[in-house]
Coordinates of C-alpha atoms and ligand atoms in Angstrom, one line a residue:
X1 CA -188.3 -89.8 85.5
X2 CA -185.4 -89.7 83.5
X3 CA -182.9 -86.6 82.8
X4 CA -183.2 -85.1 79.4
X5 CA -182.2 -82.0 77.7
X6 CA -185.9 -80.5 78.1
X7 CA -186.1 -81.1 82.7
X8 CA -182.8 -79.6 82.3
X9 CA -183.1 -76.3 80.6
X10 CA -186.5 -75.9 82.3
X11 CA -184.6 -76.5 85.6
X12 CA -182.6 -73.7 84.6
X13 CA -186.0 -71.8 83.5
X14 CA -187.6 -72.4 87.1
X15 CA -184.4 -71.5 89.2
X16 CA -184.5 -68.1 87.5
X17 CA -188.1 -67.7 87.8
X18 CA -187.7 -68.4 91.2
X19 CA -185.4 -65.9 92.1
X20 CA -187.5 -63.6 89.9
X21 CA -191.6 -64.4 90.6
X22 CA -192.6 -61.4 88.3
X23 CA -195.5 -64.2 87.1
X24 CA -196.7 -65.4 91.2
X25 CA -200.5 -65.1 90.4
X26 CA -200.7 -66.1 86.8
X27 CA -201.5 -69.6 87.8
X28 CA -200.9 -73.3 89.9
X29 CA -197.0 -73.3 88.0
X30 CA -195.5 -70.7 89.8
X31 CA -197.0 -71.0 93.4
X32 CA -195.9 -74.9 93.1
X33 CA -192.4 -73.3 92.1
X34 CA -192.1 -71.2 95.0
X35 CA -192.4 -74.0 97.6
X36 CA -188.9 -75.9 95.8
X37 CA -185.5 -74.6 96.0
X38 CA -184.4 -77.8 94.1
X39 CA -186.1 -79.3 91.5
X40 CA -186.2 -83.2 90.8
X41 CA -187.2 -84.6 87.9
X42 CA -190.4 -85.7 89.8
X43 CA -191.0 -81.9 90.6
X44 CA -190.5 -81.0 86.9
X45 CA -192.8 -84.0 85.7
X46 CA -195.4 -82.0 88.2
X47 CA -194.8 -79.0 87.5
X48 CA -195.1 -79.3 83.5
X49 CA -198.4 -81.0 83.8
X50 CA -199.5 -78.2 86.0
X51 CA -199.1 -75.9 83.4
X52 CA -201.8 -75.3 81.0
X53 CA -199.9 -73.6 77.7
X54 CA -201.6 -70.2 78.2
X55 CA -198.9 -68.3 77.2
X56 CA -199.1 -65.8 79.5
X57 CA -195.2 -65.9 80.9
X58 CA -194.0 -65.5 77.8
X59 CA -195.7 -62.0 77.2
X60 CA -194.9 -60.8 80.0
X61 CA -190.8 -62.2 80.6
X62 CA -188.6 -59.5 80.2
X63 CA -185.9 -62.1 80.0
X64 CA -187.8 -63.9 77.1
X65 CA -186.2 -63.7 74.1
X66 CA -184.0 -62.2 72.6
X67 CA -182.9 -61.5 76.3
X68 CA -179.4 -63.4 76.8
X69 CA -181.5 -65.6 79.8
X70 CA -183.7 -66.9 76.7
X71 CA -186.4 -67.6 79.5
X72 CA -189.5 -69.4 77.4
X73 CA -191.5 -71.4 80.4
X74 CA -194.5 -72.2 77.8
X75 CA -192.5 -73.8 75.3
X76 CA -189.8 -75.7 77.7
X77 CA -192.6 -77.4 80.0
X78 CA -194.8 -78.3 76.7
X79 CA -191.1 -80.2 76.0
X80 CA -190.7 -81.7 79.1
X81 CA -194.5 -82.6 79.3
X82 CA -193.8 -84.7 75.6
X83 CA -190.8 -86.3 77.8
X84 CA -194.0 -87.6 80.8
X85 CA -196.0 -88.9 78.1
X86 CA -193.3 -91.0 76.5
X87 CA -192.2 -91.9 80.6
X88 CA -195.0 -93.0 81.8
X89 CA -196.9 -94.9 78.9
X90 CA -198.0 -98.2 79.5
X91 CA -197.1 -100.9 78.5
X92 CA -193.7 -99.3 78.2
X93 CA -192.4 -101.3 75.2
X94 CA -195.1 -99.1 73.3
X95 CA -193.8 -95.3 74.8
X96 CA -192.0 -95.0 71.2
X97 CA -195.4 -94.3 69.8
X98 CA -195.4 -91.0 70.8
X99 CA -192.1 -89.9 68.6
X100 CA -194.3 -90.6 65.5
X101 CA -197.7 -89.2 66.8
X102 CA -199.0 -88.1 63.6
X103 CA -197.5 -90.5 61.3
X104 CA -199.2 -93.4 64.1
X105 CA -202.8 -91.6 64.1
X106 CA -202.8 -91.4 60.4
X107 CA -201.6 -95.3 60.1
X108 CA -204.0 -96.7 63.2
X109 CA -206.9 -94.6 61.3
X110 CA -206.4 -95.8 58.1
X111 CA -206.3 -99.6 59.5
X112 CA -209.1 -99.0 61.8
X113 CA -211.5 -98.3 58.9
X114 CA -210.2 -100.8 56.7
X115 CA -210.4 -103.4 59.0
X116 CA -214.1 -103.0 60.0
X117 CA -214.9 -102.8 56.3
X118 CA -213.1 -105.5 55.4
X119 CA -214.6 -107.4 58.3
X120 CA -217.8 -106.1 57.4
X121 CA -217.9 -107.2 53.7
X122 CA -216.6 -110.7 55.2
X123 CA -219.4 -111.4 57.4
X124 CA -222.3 -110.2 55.9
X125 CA -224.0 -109.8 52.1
X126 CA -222.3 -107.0 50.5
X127 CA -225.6 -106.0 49.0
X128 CA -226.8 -105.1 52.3
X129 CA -224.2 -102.7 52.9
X130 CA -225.5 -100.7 50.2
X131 CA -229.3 -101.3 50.8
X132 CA -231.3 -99.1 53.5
X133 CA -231.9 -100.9 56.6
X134 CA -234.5 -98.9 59.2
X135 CA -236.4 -99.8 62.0
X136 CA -235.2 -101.9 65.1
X137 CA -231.8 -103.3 64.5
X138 CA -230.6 -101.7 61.8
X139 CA -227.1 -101.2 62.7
X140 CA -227.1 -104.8 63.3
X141 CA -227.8 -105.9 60.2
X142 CA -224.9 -104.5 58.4
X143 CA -222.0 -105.0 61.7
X144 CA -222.8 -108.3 63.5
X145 CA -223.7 -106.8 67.4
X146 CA -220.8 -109.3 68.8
X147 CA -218.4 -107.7 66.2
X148 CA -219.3 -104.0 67.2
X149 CA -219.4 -104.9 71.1
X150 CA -216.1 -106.9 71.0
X151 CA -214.1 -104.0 68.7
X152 CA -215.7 -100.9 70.4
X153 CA -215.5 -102.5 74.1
X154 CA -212.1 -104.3 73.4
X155 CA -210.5 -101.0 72.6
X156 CA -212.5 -98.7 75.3
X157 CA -211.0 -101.4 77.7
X158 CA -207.9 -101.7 76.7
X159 CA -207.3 -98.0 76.6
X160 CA -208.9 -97.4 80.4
X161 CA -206.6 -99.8 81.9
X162 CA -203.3 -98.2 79.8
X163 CA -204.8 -94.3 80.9
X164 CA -204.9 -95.7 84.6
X165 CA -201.4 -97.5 84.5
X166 CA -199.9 -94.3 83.1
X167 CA -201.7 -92.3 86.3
X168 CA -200.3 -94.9 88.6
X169 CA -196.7 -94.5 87.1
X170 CA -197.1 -90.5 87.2
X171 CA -198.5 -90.5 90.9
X172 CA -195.4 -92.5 92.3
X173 CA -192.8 -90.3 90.2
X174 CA -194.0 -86.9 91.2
X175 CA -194.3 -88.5 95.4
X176 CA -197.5 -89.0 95.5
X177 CA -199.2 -92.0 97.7
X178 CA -202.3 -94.2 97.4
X179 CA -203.8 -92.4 100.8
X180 CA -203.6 -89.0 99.1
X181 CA -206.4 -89.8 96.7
X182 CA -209.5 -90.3 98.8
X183 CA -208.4 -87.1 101.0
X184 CA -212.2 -85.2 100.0
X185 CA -211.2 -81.2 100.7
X186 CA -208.5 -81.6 97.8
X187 CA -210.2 -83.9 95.3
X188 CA -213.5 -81.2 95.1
X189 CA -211.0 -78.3 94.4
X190 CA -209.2 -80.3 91.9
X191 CA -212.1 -81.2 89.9
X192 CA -213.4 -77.7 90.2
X193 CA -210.1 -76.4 88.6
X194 CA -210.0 -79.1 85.9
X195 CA -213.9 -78.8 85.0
X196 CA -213.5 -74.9 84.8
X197 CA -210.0 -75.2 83.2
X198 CA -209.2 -72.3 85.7
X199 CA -205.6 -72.1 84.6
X200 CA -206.2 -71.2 81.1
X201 CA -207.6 -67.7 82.8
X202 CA -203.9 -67.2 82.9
X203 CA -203.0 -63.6 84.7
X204 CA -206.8 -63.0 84.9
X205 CA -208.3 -61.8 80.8
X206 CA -207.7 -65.4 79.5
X207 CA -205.0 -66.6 77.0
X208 CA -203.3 -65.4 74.9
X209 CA -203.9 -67.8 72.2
X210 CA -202.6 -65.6 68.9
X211 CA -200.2 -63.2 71.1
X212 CA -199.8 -60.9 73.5
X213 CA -203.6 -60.1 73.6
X214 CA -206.0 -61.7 76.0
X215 CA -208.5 -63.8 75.2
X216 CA -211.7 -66.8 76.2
X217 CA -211.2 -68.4 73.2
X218 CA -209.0 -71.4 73.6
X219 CA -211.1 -71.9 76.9
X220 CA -214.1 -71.8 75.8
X221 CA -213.7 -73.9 72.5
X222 CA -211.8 -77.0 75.0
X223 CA -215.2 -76.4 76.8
X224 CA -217.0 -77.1 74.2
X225 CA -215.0 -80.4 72.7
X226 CA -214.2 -81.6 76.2
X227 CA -218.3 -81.3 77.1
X228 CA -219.2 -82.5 73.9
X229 CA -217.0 -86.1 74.2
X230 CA -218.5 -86.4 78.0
X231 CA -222.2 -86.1 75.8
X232 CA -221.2 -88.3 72.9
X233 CA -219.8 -90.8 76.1
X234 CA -223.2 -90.4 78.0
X235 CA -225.0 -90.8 74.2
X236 CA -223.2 -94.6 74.2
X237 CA -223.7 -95.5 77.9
X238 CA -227.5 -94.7 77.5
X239 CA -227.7 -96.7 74.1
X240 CA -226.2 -99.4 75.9
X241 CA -229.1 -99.7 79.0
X242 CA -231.8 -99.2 76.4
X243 CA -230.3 -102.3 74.2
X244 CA -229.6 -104.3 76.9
X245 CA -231.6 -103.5 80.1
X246 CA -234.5 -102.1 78.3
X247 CA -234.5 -104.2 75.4
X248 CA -234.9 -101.5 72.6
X249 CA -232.8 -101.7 69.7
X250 CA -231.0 -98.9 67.9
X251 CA -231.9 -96.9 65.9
X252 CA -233.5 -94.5 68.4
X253 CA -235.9 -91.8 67.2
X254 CA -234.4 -88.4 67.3
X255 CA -235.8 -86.7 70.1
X256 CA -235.1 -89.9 72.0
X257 CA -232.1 -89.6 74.8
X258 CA -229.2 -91.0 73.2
X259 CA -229.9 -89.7 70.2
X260 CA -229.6 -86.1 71.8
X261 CA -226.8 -86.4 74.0
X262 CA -225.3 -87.6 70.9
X263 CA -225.9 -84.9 68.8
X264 CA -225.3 -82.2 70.7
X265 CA -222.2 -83.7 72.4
X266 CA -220.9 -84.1 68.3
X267 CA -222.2 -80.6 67.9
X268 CA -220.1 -79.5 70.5
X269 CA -216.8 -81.8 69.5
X270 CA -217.1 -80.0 65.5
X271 CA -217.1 -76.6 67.2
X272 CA -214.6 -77.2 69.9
X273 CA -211.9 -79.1 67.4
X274 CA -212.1 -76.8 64.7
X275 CA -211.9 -73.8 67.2
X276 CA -208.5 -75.0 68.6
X277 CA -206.9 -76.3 65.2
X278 CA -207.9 -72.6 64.0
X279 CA -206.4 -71.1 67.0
X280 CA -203.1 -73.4 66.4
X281 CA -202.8 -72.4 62.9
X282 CA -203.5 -68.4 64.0
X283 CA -200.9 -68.4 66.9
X284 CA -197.7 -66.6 67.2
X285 CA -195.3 -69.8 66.7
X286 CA -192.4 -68.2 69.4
X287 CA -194.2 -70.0 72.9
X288 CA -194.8 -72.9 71.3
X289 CA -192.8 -76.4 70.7
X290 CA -192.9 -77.0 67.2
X291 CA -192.0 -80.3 66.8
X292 CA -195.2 -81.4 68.9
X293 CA -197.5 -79.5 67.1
X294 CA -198.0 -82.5 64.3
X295 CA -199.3 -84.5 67.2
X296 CA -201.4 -81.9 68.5
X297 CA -203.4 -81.8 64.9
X298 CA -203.4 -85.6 64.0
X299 CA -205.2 -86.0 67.3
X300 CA -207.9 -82.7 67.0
X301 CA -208.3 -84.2 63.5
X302 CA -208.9 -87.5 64.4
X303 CA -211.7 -86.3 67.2
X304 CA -213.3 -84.1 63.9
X305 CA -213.8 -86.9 62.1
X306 CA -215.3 -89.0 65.1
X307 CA -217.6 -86.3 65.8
X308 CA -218.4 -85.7 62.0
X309 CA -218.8 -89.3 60.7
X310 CA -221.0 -89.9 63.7
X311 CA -223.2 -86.6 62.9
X312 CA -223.1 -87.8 58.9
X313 CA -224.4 -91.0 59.8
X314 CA -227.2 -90.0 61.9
X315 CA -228.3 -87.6 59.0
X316 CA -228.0 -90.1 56.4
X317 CA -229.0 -93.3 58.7
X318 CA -231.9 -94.0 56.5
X319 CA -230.8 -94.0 53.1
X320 CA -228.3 -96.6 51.2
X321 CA -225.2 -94.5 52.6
X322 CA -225.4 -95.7 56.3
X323 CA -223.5 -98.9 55.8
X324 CA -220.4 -97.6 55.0
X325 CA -220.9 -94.5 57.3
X326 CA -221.5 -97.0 60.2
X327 CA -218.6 -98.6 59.1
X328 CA -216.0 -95.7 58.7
X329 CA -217.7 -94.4 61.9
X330 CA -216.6 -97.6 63.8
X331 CA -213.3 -97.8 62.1
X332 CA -212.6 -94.5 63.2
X333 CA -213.8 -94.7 67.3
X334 CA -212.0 -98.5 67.1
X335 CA -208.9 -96.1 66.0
X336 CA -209.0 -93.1 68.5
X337 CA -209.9 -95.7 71.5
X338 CA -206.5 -97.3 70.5
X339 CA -204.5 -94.3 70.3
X340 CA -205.7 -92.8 72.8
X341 CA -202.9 -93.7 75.4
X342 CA -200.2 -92.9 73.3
X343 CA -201.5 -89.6 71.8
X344 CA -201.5 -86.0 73.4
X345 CA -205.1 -86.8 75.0
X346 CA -203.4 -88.5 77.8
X347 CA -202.4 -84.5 78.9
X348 CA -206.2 -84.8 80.5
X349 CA -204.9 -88.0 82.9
X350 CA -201.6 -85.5 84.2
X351 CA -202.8 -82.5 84.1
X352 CA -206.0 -83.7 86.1
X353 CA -203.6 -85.5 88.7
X354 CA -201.0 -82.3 89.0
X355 CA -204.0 -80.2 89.8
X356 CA -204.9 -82.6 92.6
X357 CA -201.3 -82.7 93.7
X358 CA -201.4 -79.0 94.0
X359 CA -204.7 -79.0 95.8
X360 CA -202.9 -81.6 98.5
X361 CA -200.1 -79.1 98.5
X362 CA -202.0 -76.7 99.5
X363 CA -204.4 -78.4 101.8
X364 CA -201.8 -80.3 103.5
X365 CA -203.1 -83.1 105.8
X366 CA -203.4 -81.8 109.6
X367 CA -201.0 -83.1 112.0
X368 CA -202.3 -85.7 114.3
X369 CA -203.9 -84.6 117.2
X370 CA -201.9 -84.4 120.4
X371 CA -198.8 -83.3 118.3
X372 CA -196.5 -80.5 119.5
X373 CA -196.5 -77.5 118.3
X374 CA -192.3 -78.3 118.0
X375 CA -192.6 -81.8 116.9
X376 CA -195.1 -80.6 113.6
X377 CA -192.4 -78.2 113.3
X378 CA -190.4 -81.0 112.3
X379 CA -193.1 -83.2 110.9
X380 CA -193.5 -80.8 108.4
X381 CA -189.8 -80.3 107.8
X382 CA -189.0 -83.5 107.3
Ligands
SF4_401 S1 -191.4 -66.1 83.3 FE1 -189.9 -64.4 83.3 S2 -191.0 -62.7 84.3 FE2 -192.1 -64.6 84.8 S3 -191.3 -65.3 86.7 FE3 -190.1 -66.3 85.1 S4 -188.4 -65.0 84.7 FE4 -189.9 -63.8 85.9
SF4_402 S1 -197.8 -70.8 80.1 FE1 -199.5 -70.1 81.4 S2 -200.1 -71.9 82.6 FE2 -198.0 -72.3 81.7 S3 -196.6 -71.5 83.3 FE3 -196.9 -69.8 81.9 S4 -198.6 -68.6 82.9 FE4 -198.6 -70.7 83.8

């Protein structure tokens, strides 16, 4: 990775944590810290990702400001963090994207619905866009299945291979190797820590998500969007083996499977995005990086409206309203799939593999056996 202003001030930021470690059992940053003297630009990358923006080092610095040391971990790391997303993007010709998050959600939305409407009125009787269509294919009738296959799939594709690309580039910058991720002891306490957020307990009584009081909230609503996208993603998987394994069209009845992973799943996304833009708008602005904080809403507001268009529609699937729902609905997935890579949800992808780099840390792999006690001395030095 590259040297910018943000790995350098927070290079200056670790070094005098270092010498400091008032903040040792607040969470994975500082026990990572404590095993460098020096910090590369690979170890910064790392250690950014690690954090998870509780707050809690601020609060408690006494060389935060306005202490001449102007020590502000949260807000330095959230820079440098920016700095991996642009990095490692893929392809790299599009990292840019992420200067102009906002303005590039907004835009990509906007396009995403009018280009499945405009398609929509193109390929099929406009009346029927405005007529209720029930039973078995429904949906079909007013988005051809090809067309909603090829744009949903095309997009979901596209942005699994970029999310992937990005985790390869991050891997090899912070030292990682291809070995290291099948290694089983490290991979089950890394997905325990990312499943139960564990970091955002920060020195124990949560986050401190408005100031310098403690609190579950910001945990427990990123629970509750980041459980209710894994239900919406279930919903669609199911939908697809009852379409084309099972042969049963949508739309499915509303106690039926997909139709309740679905709701709930949006339930949970509405609750859990409003929750953290209200926490953003609430919180004491000092920890914080400013200028990322436009990205940060364009993106909860974009995964509000995917959860609400696609709770509207079910609600209204019957009545004249549904082709344009299923339409804006569609517009707006076809846009978050595509921004997904270049957007602050790609924080999941390094965060998830920093937590599984500081599980290999601290499970390192046992010396061969046979090895003397001297020579894994050195092994380990070197
Ligand atoms: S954030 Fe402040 S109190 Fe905490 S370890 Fe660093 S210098 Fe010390
Ligand atoms: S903000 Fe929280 S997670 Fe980040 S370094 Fe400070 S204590 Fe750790």
């Amino acid at each position: 990775m590259r040297e910018t202003e943000a790995t350098t001030e927070a290079r200056r930021a670790m070094e005098v944590c270092n010498a400091c470690r008032y903040c040792e059992g607040f969470c994975a940053v500082f026990p990572a810290m404590t095993m460098r003297r020096e910090f590369s630009t690979g170890d910064l990358s790392y250690i950014a990702n690690l954090c998870h923006n509780c707050k809690g080092c601020y609060y408690a610095c006494q060389y935060a400001p306005p202490h001449p040391f102007n020590i502000n971990v949260p807000q330095v790391l959230a820079q440098v963090r920016a700095d991996t997303y642009e990095e490692y993007a893929w392809p790299g010709p599009l990292a840019g994207l992420f200067r102009r998050n906002g303005t590039v959600v907004s835009l990509v939305s906007a396009a995403g619905i009018a280009l499945v409407l405009l398609l929509t009125m193109a390929l099929v009787d406009h009346r029927v866009l405005y007529q209720p269509q029930t039973g078995p294919g429904a949906f079909y009738r007013v988005i051809p299945w090809w067309l909603m296959t090829a744009l949903a799939g095309g997009t979901f594709l596209f942005s699994i291979l970029a999310l992937a690309m990005g985790f390869r580039n991050f891997w090899r910058d912070t030292g990682g190797r291809a070995d290291e991720l099948t290694r089983g002891r490290p991979l089950a306490v890394a997905l325990h820590d990312i499943l139960t957020l564990k970091n955002l307990g920060g020195g124990g009584g949560g986050c401190n998500d408005r100031d310098e009081a403690f609190s579950q909230a910001r945990r427990r609503f990123h629970h509750a969007m980041f459980y209710g996208f894994l239900l919406c993603f279930a919903s669609t998987s199911t939908a697809t083996v009852y379409d084309h394994f099972l042969g049963m069209e949508a739309p499915y009845a509303f106690l039926s499977l997909p139709v309740q992973l679905g709701f709930w799943g949006g339930i949970g996304m509405v609750v859990g995005t409003a929750g953290l833009i209200w926490t953003k708008i609430v919180s004491d602005p000092a920890p914080a990086a400013r200028n990322l904080l436009g990205a940060d809403y364009a993106l909860l507001v974009l995964l509000l409206l995917a959860a609400s268009t696609g709770l509207l529609l079910l609600a209204l699937r019957d009545t004249g309203a549904m082709g344009v729902l299923l339409a804006v609905h569609l517009g707006i997935i076809l846009a978050l799939f595509l921004v997904i890579p270049y957007s602050k949800m790609v924080h999941g992808v390094y965060r998830s593999a920093a937590l599984l780099r500081h599980a290999l840390e601290r499970h390192p792999t046992p010396p061969p056996p046979g090895t003397a006690p001297s020579d894994r001395a050195l092994g380990s030095a070197a």
